[in-house]
Amino acid sequence: MNWQQPWIIGNWKMNGRRSSTVAFAQAWAEQRLPENVSTGIAAPLPYLLDLKQAAPALPVGAQDVSRFDKDGAFTGETSAAMLADLGAQFVLLGHSERRQYFGENNETLSAKLDNALAAGLTPILCVGETLAQRQAAQEQAVVAEQLSVLRGKAMPHIAVAYEPVWAIGTGQVASAEQIAAMHAFIYAELLSFANKSANIRALYGGSVNAQNAQTILNLPNVDGALVGGASLQTDSFAAIVQAAAKQ
Ligand code: PEP
């Protein structure tokens, strides 16, 4: 991933099969894509190698990693070292679905961040408020608390994705004002503790599609997008990558 370029990251969540993964990769290889955009797919773990083998030029990542760092009796877990061994370059951490269904919190995320960094993976920390929290004007406090897990970490560069929970998979995109205000806030927070030489990538996520990508990606402090549903089809994902190239 290039820290000077826009990032367009697909999050496939728990979708697809081997056949659709390989079909995506083959269609992706035929796309004429701009070189000034960094693109990646956070694939379901069982299909990570299939995707990597069928589309070697497309960086792949994982959607989570174990909080345990040593091999051993942790049934069902996948370590950061295993992900790196498979060729993963990045890992999503703290996605709202993991916070909601798996009780992800700053304590587990802190360990996961350490493990990802030690294995040479780039963590992309997902943050964002629920609708109730926004309605209570708590969105900045919530995001600040979620970002605080990054404090004190020896991170050369920092990638975060702002994903208002109410905008994920709903078709209800945050307004330009809401996105710009939160991204300015995120930059200010990160710059208050980040290493001075750190590059920051602040992605927006939440119902980004081929139609709205250009407008969102042109907003100040928006360095790319985390894309769920629209990353499952080659055409819509490629259109978002093309929109990022026009920034
Ligand atoms: C996501 O889950 O990270 C996401 C942004 O999903 P969608 O684009 O489908 O809203």
CSV table of C-alpha atoms and ligand atoms in Angstrom, one decimal:
chain,number,residue,atom,x,y,z
A,1,MET,CA,0.0,0.0,0.0
A,2,ASN,CA,1.3,3.4,-0.9
A,3,TRP,CA,0.8,6.0,1.9
A,4,GLN,CA,0.8,8.9,-0.6
A,5,GLN,CA,-2.1,7.5,-2.7
A,6,PRO,CA,-5.8,7.2,-2.1
A,7,TRP,CA,-6.7,3.8,-0.7
A,8,ILE,CA,-9.8,1.8,-1.9
A,9,ILE,CA,-10.2,-1.2,0.2
A,10,GLY,CA,-12.9,-3.8,-0.3
A,11,ASN,CA,-14.4,-5.6,2.7
A,12,TRP,CA,-16.1,-8.8,1.4
A,13,LYS,CA,-17.2,-9.8,4.9
A,14,MET,CA,-18.6,-13.4,5.0
A,15,ASN,CA,-19.5,-13.5,1.3
A,16,GLY,CA,-18.6,-15.5,-1.7
A,17,ARG,CA,-17.3,-19.0,-2.6
A,18,ARG,CA,-14.1,-20.2,-4.1
A,19,SER,CA,-15.6,-20.0,-7.6
A,20,SER,CA,-16.8,-16.4,-7.2
A,21,THR,CA,-13.5,-15.4,-5.7
A,22,VAL,CA,-11.5,-16.7,-8.6
A,23,ALA,CA,-14.1,-15.2,-11.1
A,24,PHE,CA,-13.6,-11.8,-9.4
A,25,ALA,CA,-9.9,-12.1,-9.7
A,26,GLN,CA,-9.9,-13.1,-13.3
A,27,ALA,CA,-12.2,-10.2,-14.2
A,28,TRP,CA,-10.1,-7.9,-12.1
A,29,ALA,CA,-7.0,-8.8,-14.0
A,30,GLU,CA,-8.7,-7.7,-17.2
A,31,GLN,CA,-9.5,-4.2,-15.8
A,32,ARG,CA,-7.4,-1.3,-16.9
A,33,LEU,CA,-6.9,0.4,-13.6
A,34,PRO,CA,-5.1,3.6,-12.6
A,35,GLU,CA,-1.7,3.3,-11.0
A,36,ASN,CA,-2.2,6.2,-8.7
A,37,VAL,CA,-4.6,4.4,-6.4
A,38,SER,CA,-3.8,1.7,-3.8
A,39,THR,CA,-6.4,-1.1,-3.9
A,40,GLY,CA,-6.9,-4.1,-1.7
A,41,ILE,CA,-9.5,-6.7,-0.7
A,42,ALA,CA,-10.1,-7.9,2.8
A,43,ALA,CA,-11.2,-11.4,1.8
A,44,PRO,CA,-12.8,-14.2,3.9
A,45,LEU,CA,-9.9,-16.1,5.3
A,46,PRO,CA,-10.6,-19.4,3.5
A,47,TYR,CA,-10.3,-17.6,0.2
A,48,LEU,CA,-7.4,-15.4,0.8
A,49,LEU,CA,-4.9,-17.7,-1.0
A,50,ASP,CA,-7.3,-18.3,-3.9
A,51,LEU,CA,-7.6,-14.6,-4.4
A,52,LYS,CA,-3.9,-14.0,-4.0
A,53,GLN,CA,-3.0,-16.7,-6.5
A,54,ALA,CA,-5.6,-15.7,-9.1
A,55,ALA,CA,-4.8,-11.9,-8.8
A,56,PRO,CA,-1.2,-11.7,-7.6
A,57,ALA,CA,-1.0,-7.9,-8.2
A,58,LEU,CA,-4.0,-7.2,-5.9
A,59,PRO,CA,-3.0,-6.7,-2.3
A,60,VAL,CA,-5.1,-8.9,0.1
A,61,GLY,CA,-5.9,-8.5,3.7
A,62,ALA,CA,-7.9,-10.1,6.5
A,63,GLN,CA,-11.0,-8.9,8.4
A,64,ASP,CA,-9.7,-9.8,11.9
A,65,VAL,CA,-6.7,-11.3,13.6
A,66,SER,CA,-6.2,-13.2,16.9
A,67,ARG,CA,-5.4,-11.3,20.1
A,68,PHE,CA,-3.0,-14.1,20.9
A,69,ASP,CA,0.4,-13.8,19.6
A,70,LYS,CA,2.0,-17.2,20.2
A,71,ASP,CA,1.0,-20.5,18.5
A,72,GLY,CA,-0.8,-22.8,20.8
A,73,ALA,CA,-4.1,-24.0,22.2
A,74,PHE,CA,-6.4,-21.3,20.8
A,75,THR,CA,-8.9,-23.3,18.8
A,76,GLY,CA,-10.4,-21.4,15.9
A,77,GLU,CA,-7.9,-18.5,16.0
A,78,THR,CA,-5.7,-17.2,13.3
A,79,SER,CA,-2.5,-15.4,14.3
A,80,ALA,CA,-1.0,-12.3,12.7
A,81,ALA,CA,2.0,-14.4,11.8
A,82,MET,CA,-0.2,-16.9,9.9
A,83,LEU,CA,-1.9,-14.0,8.0
A,84,ALA,CA,1.5,-12.6,7.0
A,85,ASP,CA,2.6,-16.1,6.0
A,86,LEU,CA,-0.4,-16.3,3.7
A,87,GLY,CA,0.7,-13.0,2.0
A,88,ALA,CA,-1.8,-10.7,3.7
A,89,GLN,CA,-0.6,-7.1,3.7
A,90,PHE,CA,-3.2,-5.5,6.0
A,91,VAL,CA,-5.9,-6.3,8.5
A,92,LEU,CA,-9.2,-4.6,9.4
A,93,LEU,CA,-9.5,-4.1,13.1
A,94,GLY,CA,-12.5,-3.1,15.1
A,95,HIS,CA,-15.1,-3.2,12.3
A,96,SER,CA,-18.5,-2.3,13.8
A,97,GLU,CA,-19.8,-5.8,13.1
A,98,ARG,CA,-17.0,-7.3,15.2
A,99,ARG,CA,-17.7,-4.7,18.0
A,100,GLN,CA,-21.4,-5.6,17.8
A,101,TYR,CA,-21.3,-9.4,17.5
A,102,PHE,CA,-18.0,-10.3,19.1
A,103,GLY,CA,-17.6,-7.8,21.9
A,104,GLU,CA,-14.5,-6.2,20.3
A,105,ASN,CA,-13.2,-3.5,22.6
A,106,ASN,CA,-10.1,-1.4,23.1
A,107,GLU,CA,-8.5,-4.0,25.3
A,108,THR,CA,-8.7,-6.8,22.7
A,109,LEU,CA,-8.0,-4.3,19.9
A,110,SER,CA,-4.8,-3.1,21.6
A,111,ALA,CA,-3.5,-6.7,21.6
A,112,LYS,CA,-4.6,-7.2,18.0
A,113,LEU,CA,-2.8,-4.0,16.9
A,114,ASP,CA,0.4,-5.1,18.6
A,115,ASN,CA,0.2,-8.5,17.0
A,116,ALA,CA,-0.5,-7.1,13.5
A,117,LEU,CA,2.3,-4.6,13.7
A,118,ALA,CA,4.8,-7.2,15.0
A,119,ALA,CA,3.9,-9.4,12.0
A,120,GLY,CA,4.4,-6.6,9.5
A,121,LEU,CA,0.7,-6.2,8.7
A,122,THR,CA,-0.8,-2.8,8.3
A,123,PRO,CA,-3.8,-2.4,10.7
A,124,ILE,CA,-6.8,-0.4,9.4
A,125,LEU,CA,-8.7,0.6,12.6
A,126,CYS,CA,-12.4,1.0,12.0
A,127,VAL,CA,-14.3,3.6,14.1
A,128,GLY,CA,-17.7,5.1,14.0
A,129,GLU,CA,-20.8,5.9,16.0
A,130,THR,CA,-24.3,4.3,16.1
A,131,LEU,CA,-27.4,6.3,15.1
A,132,ALA,CA,-28.3,6.7,18.8
A,133,GLN,CA,-24.9,8.1,19.6
A,134,ARG,CA,-25.1,10.6,16.8
A,135,GLN,CA,-28.6,11.6,17.8
A,136,ALA,CA,-27.2,12.2,21.3
A,137,ALA,CA,-24.4,14.3,19.8
A,138,GLN,CA,-21.9,11.8,21.1
A,139,GLU,CA,-20.2,11.0,17.8
A,140,GLN,CA,-16.9,12.8,18.4
A,141,ALA,CA,-16.6,11.4,22.0
A,142,VAL,CA,-17.2,7.9,20.7
A,143,VAL,CA,-14.7,8.1,17.9
A,144,ALA,CA,-12.1,9.8,20.2
A,145,GLU,CA,-12.4,6.9,22.6
A,146,GLN,CA,-12.1,4.3,19.8
A,147,LEU,CA,-9.0,6.1,18.4
A,148,SER,CA,-7.4,6.3,21.8
A,149,VAL,CA,-6.3,2.6,21.4
A,150,LEU,CA,-3.7,3.9,18.9
A,151,ARG,CA,-2.1,6.2,21.6
A,152,GLY,CA,1.4,5.1,22.5
A,153,LYS,CA,1.7,2.5,19.8
A,154,ALA,CA,4.9,2.6,17.8
A,155,MET,CA,3.2,3.0,14.4
A,156,PRO,CA,5.2,4.4,11.5
A,157,HIS,CA,2.0,5.3,9.7
A,158,ILE,CA,-1.7,5.2,10.7
A,159,ALA,CA,-4.7,4.0,8.7
A,160,VAL,CA,-8.3,4.4,10.0
A,161,ALA,CA,-11.7,4.0,8.5
A,162,TYR,CA,-14.5,6.2,9.7
A,163,GLU,CA,-17.7,4.1,9.3
A,164,PRO,CA,-20.8,5.5,10.9
A,165,VAL,CA,-22.7,2.3,11.9
A,166,TRP,CA,-26.0,3.7,10.6
A,167,ALA,CA,-24.4,4.1,7.1
A,168,ILE,CA,-23.1,0.6,6.7
A,169,GLY,CA,-25.0,-1.6,4.3
A,170,THR,CA,-28.1,0.7,4.6
A,171,GLY,CA,-27.7,2.8,1.5
A,172,GLN,CA,-27.8,5.8,3.8
A,173,VAL,CA,-24.6,7.7,3.2
A,174,ALA,CA,-23.4,10.3,5.7
A,175,SER,CA,-23.8,13.8,4.3
A,176,ALA,CA,-20.7,15.6,2.9
A,177,GLU,CA,-20.8,17.9,6.0
A,178,GLN,CA,-20.9,15.0,8.4
A,179,ILE,CA,-18.0,13.2,6.7
A,180,ALA,CA,-15.9,16.3,6.4
A,181,ALA,CA,-16.4,17.3,10.0
A,182,MET,CA,-15.6,13.8,11.3
A,183,HIS,CA,-12.5,13.5,9.1
A,184,ALA,CA,-11.2,16.8,10.3
A,185,PHE,CA,-11.8,15.7,13.9
A,186,ILE,CA,-10.0,12.4,13.2
A,187,TYR,CA,-7.0,14.1,11.7
A,188,ALA,CA,-6.8,16.5,14.7
A,189,GLU,CA,-7.0,13.6,17.1
A,190,LEU,CA,-4.3,11.5,15.3
A,191,LEU,CA,-2.0,14.5,14.9
A,192,SER,CA,-2.2,15.2,18.6
A,193,PHE,CA,-0.3,12.0,19.4
A,194,ALA,CA,1.1,10.5,16.1
A,195,ASN,CA,4.7,10.5,15.2
A,196,LYS,CA,5.5,13.7,13.3
A,197,SER,CA,6.7,11.7,10.3
A,198,ALA,CA,3.6,9.5,10.2
A,199,ASN,CA,1.5,9.4,7.1
A,200,ILE,CA,-2.2,9.2,7.8
A,201,ARG,CA,-4.9,7.5,5.6
A,202,ALA,CA,-8.4,8.3,6.8
A,203,LEU,CA,-10.9,6.3,4.8
A,204,TYR,CA,-14.7,6.7,4.7
A,205,GLY,CA,-16.9,3.7,4.7
A,206,GLY,CA,-20.7,3.3,4.6
A,207,SER,CA,-22.7,2.7,1.5
A,208,VAL,CA,-20.0,3.9,-0.9
A,209,ASN,CA,-20.9,3.0,-4.5
A,210,ALA,CA,-19.9,3.8,-8.0
A,211,GLN,CA,-22.4,6.8,-8.1
A,212,ASN,CA,-21.4,8.6,-4.9
A,213,ALA,CA,-17.7,7.7,-4.7
A,214,GLN,CA,-16.4,10.8,-6.6
A,215,THR,CA,-18.2,13.3,-4.3
A,216,ILE,CA,-17.1,11.5,-1.1
A,217,LEU,CA,-13.5,11.1,-2.2
A,218,ASN,CA,-13.2,14.7,-3.1
A,219,LEU,CA,-14.0,15.8,0.5
A,220,PRO,CA,-11.1,17.2,2.5
A,221,ASN,CA,-9.2,14.7,4.7
A,222,VAL,CA,-10.8,11.8,3.0
A,223,ASP,CA,-8.0,9.6,1.7
A,224,GLY,CA,-10.0,6.8,0.3
A,225,ALA,CA,-12.8,4.4,1.0
A,226,LEU,CA,-13.6,1.1,2.7
A,227,VAL,CA,-16.2,-0.5,0.6
A,228,GLY,CA,-18.5,-3.4,1.5
A,229,GLY,CA,-21.3,-4.4,-0.8
A,230,ALA,CA,-20.0,-2.5,-3.9
A,231,SER,CA,-16.7,-4.3,-3.6
A,232,LEU,CA,-18.3,-7.7,-4.4
A,233,GLN,CA,-18.7,-7.0,-8.1
A,234,THR,CA,-15.7,-6.2,-10.3
A,235,ASP,CA,-17.5,-3.4,-12.2
A,236,SER,CA,-18.7,-1.4,-9.2
A,237,PHE,CA,-15.4,-1.8,-7.3
A,238,ALA,CA,-13.4,-0.8,-10.4
A,239,ALA,CA,-15.6,2.3,-10.9
A,240,ILE,CA,-14.8,3.4,-7.4
A,241,VAL,CA,-11.1,2.9,-8.0
A,242,GLN,CA,-11.5,5.0,-11.2
A,243,ALA,CA,-13.2,7.7,-9.2
A,244,ALA,CA,-10.4,7.8,-6.7
A,245,ALA,CA,-7.9,8.3,-9.5
A,246,LYS,CA,-9.6,11.6,-10.4
A,247,GLN,CA,-9.1,13.1,-6.9
B,1,PEP,C1,-18.3,-2.0,5.5
B,1,PEP,O1,-18.9,-3.0,6.1
B,1,PEP,O2,-17.1,-1.8,5.8
B,1,PEP,C2,-19.0,-1.2,4.6
B,1,PEP,C3,-18.6,0.0,4.4
B,1,PEP,O3,-20.1,-1.8,4.0
B,1,PEP,P1,-21.1,-1.1,2.9
B,1,PEP,O4,-20.2,-0.4,1.9
B,1,PEP,O5,-21.8,-2.2,2.3
B,1,PEP,O6,-21.9,-0.1,3.6
